Coordinates of C-alpha atoms in Angstrom, one line a residue:
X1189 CA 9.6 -19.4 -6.3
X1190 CA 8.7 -16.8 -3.8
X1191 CA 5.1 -16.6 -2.8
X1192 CA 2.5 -13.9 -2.6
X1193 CA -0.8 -13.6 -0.3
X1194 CA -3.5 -11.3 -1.6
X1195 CA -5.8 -11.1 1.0
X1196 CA -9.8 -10.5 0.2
X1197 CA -12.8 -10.0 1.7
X1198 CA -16.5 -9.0 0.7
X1199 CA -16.5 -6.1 -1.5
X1200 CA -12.8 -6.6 -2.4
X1201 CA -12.6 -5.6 -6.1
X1202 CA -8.6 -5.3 -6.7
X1203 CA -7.1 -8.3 -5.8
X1204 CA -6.4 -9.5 -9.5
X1205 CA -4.6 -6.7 -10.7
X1206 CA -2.6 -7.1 -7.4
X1207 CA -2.3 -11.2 -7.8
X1208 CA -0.6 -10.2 -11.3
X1209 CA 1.5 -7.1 -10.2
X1210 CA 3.2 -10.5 -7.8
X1211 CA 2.8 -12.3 -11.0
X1212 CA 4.8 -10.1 -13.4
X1213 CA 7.7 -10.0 -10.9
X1214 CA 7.8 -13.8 -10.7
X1215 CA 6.2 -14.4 -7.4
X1216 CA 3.1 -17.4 -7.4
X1217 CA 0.6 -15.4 -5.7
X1218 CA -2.6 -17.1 -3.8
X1219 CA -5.9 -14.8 -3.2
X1220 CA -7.4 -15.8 0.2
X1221 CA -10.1 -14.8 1.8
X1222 CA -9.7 -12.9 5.4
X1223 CA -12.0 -15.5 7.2
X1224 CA -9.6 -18.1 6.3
X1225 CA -6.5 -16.7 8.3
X1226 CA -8.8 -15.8 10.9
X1227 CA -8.9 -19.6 11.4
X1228 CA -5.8 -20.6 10.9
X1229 CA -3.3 -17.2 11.3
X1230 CA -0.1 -19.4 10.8
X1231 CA -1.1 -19.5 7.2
X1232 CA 1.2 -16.2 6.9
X1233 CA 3.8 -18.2 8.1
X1234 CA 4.5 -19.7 4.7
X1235 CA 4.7 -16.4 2.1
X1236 CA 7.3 -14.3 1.0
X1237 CA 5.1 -11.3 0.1
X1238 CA 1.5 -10.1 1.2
X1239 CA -0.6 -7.5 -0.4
X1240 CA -4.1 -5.8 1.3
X1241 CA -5.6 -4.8 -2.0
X1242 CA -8.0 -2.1 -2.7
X1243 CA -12.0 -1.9 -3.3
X1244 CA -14.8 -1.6 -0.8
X1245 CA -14.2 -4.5 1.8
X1246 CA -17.8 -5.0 3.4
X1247 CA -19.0 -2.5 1.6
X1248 CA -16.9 0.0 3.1
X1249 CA -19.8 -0.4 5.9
X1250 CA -19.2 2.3 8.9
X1251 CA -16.4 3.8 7.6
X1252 CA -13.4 2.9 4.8
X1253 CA -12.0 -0.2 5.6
X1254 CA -13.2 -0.5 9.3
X1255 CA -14.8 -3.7 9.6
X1256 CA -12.1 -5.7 8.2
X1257 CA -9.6 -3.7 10.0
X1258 CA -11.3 -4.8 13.3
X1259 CA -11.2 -8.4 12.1
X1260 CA -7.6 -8.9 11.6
X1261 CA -6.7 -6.6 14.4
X1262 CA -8.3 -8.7 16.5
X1263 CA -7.2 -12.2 15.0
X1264 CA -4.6 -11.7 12.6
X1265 CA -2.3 -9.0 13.9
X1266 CA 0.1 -11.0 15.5
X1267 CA 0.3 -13.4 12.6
X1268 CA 1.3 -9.7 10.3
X1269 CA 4.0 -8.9 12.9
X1270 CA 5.7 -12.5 12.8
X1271 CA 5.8 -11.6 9.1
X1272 CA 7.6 -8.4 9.4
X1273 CA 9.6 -10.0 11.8
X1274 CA 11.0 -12.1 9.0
X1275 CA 12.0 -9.0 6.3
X1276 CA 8.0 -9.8 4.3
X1277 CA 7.5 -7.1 2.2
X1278 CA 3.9 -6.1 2.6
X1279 CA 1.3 -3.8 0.2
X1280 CA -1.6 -2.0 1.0
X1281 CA -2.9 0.2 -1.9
X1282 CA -6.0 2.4 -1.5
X1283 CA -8.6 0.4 1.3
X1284 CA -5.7 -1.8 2.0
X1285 CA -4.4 1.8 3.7
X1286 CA -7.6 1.9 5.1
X1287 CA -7.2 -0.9 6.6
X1288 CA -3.7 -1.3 7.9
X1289 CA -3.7 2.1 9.7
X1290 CA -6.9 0.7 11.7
X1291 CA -5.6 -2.6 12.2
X1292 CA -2.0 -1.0 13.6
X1293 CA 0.2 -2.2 10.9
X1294 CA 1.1 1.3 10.0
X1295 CA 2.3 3.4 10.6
X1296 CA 3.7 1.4 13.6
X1297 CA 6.1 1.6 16.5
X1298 CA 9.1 3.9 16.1
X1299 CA 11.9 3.3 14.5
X1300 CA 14.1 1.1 16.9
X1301 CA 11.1 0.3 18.8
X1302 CA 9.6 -3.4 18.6
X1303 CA 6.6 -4.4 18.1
X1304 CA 3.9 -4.8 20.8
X1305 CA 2.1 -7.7 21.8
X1306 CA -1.2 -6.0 21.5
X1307 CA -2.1 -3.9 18.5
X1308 CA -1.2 -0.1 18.9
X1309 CA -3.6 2.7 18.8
X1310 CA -4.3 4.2 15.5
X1311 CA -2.1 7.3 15.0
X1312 CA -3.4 8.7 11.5
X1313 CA -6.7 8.6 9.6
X1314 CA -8.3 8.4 6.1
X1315 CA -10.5 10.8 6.5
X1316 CA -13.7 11.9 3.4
X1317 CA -12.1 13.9 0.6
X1318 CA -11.7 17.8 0.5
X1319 CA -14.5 17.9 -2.0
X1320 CA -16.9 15.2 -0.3
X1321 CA -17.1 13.5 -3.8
X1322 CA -15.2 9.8 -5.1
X1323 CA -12.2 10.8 -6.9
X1324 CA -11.6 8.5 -9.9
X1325 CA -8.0 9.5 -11.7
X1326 CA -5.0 9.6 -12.6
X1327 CA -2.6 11.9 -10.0
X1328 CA 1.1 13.0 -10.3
X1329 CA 3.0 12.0 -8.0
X1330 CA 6.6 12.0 -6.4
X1331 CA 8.9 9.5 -4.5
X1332 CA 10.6 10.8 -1.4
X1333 CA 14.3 10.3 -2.2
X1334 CA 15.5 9.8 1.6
X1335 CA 12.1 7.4 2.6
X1336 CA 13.5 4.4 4.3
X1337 CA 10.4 2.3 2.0
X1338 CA 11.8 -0.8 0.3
X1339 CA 9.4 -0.5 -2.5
X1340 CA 10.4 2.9 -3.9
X1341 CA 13.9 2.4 -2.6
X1342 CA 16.2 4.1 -5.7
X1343 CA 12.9 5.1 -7.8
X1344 CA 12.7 8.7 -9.8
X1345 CA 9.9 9.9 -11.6
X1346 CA 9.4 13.0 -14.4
X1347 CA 6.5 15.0 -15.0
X1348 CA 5.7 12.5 -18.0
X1349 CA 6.2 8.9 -16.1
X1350 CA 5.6 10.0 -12.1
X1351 CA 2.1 9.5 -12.4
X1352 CA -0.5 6.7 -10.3
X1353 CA -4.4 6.2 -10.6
X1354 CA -6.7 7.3 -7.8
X1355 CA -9.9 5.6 -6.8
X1356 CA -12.0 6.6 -3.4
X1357 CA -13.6 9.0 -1.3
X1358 CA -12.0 8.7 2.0
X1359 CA -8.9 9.0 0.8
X1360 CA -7.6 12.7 2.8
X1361 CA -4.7 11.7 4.7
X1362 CA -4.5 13.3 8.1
X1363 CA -2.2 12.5 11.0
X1364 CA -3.5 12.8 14.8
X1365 CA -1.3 15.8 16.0
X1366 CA 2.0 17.8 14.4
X1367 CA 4.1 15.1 16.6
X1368 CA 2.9 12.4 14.8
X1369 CA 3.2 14.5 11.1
X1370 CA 6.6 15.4 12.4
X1371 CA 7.6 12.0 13.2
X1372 CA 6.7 10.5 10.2
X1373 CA 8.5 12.9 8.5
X1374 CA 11.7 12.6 10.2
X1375 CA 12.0 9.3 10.6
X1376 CA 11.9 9.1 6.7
X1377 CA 8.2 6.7 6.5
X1378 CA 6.9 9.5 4.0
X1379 CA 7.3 7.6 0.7
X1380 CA 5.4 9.1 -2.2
X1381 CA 3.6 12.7 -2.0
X1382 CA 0.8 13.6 -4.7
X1383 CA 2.5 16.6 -6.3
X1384 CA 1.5 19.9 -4.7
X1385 CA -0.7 21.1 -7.4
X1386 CA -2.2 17.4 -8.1
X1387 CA -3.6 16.4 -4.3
X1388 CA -7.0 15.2 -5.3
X1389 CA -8.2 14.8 -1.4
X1390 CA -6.8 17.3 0.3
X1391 CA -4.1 15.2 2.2
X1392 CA -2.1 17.0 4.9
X1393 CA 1.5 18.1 3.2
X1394 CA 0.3 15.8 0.3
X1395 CA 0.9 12.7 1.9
X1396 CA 0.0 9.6 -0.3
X1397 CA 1.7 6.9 0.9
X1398 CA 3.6 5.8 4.0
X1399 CA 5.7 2.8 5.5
X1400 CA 6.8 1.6 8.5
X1401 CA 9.9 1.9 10.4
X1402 CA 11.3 -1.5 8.9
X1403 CA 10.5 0.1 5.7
X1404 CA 8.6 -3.2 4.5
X1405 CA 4.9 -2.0 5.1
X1406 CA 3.6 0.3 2.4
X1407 CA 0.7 1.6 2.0
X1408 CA -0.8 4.2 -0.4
X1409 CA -3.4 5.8 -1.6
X1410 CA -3.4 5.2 -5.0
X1411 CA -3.1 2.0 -6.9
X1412 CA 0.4 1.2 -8.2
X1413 CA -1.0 -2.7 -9.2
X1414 CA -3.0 -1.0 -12.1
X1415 CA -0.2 0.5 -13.2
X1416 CA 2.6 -2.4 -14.7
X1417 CA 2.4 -1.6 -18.2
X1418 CA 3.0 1.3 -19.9
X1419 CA -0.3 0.9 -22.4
X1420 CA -2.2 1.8 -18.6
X1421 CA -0.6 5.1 -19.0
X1422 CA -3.4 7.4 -19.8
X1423 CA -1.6 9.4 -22.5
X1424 CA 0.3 6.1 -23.8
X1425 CA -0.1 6.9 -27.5
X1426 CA 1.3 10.1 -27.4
X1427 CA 4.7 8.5 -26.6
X1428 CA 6.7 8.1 -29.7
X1429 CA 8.9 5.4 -27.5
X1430 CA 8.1 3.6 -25.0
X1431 CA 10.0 3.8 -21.9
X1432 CA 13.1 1.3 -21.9
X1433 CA 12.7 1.5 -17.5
X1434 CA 9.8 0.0 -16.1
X1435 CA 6.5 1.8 -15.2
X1436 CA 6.2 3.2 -11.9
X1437 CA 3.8 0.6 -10.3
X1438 CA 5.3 -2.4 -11.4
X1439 CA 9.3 -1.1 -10.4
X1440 CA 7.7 -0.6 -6.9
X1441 CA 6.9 -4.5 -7.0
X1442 CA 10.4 -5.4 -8.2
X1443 CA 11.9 -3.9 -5.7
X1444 CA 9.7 -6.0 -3.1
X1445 CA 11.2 -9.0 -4.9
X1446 CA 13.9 -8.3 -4.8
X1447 CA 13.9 -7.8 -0.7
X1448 CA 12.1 -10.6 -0.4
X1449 CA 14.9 -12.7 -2.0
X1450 CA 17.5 -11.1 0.5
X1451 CA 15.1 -11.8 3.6
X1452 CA 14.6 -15.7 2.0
X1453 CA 18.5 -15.9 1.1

């Protein structure tokens, strides 16, 4: 059975619903807390699949995200790339995007480009929503057909099922320069845009989620873990039918299975 690490620390308030999203796609998944990887790292060594969930990690204290970033920059980072190394599909939903752009994980070196010993320098931000207020809803949203992101490789969305919650208030995505926003868009790590008339932060060209070159880091905005069953669905009783397809969130975790089974084959 493959394995799942859900990583937590203070103020961590997601990592259930992530621990079943793993769960509902047949990975065993294990919630740890940061401080224990910082003293052993080579703990990564041993999972098939890793999430950063969402919430408030230490209190969101400084800025979204910051303080653990700092921590696992500093003493987990190379443990993160080892996994990547090895095809690990790996999450970050909400402050886990917080986190990962800090820590260097995304949205990393170029495509072709390796790795570097030492983490890189943080290239976009999570900056306070347009409206200075927490947004707490459900968005519509749309997967980038030609993203090179193994966990909305092959999805489609409608106007009825294209649809994700929202949770935070530093949440607008904003690269450092137009290279940067043009790289990301040409090298195909733009995975899944909040429809133009539904960006609830203001994100630069609606930008919700991104991945790295290997396509096996994603991380996003809004929270497709609370999103695996189709009663989650905010107008769910309206449907005469239910969907025979899965619901957007919990597809996006079968297809990290399902790479995860390649990388382990």
């Amino acid at each position: 059975m493959l394995k799942a690490l859900v990583i937590t620390t203070a103020g961590t308030n997601c990592d259930a619903e992530l621990a079943t999203a793993f769960e509902m796609v047949g990975a065993h998944a294990d919630v740890t807390h940061v401080n224990r990887l910082i003293s052993k790292p080579e703990t990564l060594d041993h999972y098939d699949l890793m999430g950063l969930p969402g919430g408030f990690s230490y209190g969101d204290a400084i800025a979204a995200g910051r303080i653990a970033a700092q921590l696992m920059r500093k003493h987990v980072y190379r443990a993160f790339v080892r996994a990547i190394e090895r095809g690990v599909p790996i999450i970050a939903p909400c402050n886990g995007l917080q986190t990962a752009v800090q820590m260097g994980l995304l949205p990393g070196p170029a495509v072709g480009e390796n790795w570097p010993e030492q983490p890189p320098e943080q290239t976009v931000s999570l900056a306070l929503n347009e409206s200075a207020r927490f947004v707490d809803r459900w968005c519509a949203v749309e997967i980038e057909a030609d993203s090179r992101c193994v966990w909305t490789a092959g999805l489609s969305v409608d106007a009825w099922t294209g649809v994700l919650p929202v949770a935070h208030g530093e949440g607008r995505f904003v690269p450092a320069s137009d290279g940067v926003r043009e790289q990301l868009k040409q090298s195909g790590q733009i995975a899944v845009r909040y429809s133009a008339k539904d960006n609830p932060n203001g994100s630069v060209d609606d930008i919700a989620g991104i991945c790295d070159a290997s396509g096996l880091v994603f991380g996003l905005m809004p929270h497709p873990e609370r999103f695996t069953r189709w009663v989650q669905h905010p107008f769910w009783t309206r449907m005469q039918n239910q969907p025979a397809h899965d619901p957007l969130g919990l597809a996006m975790f079968r297809n990290a299975v399902s790479q995860a089974l390649q990388a382990t084959s």
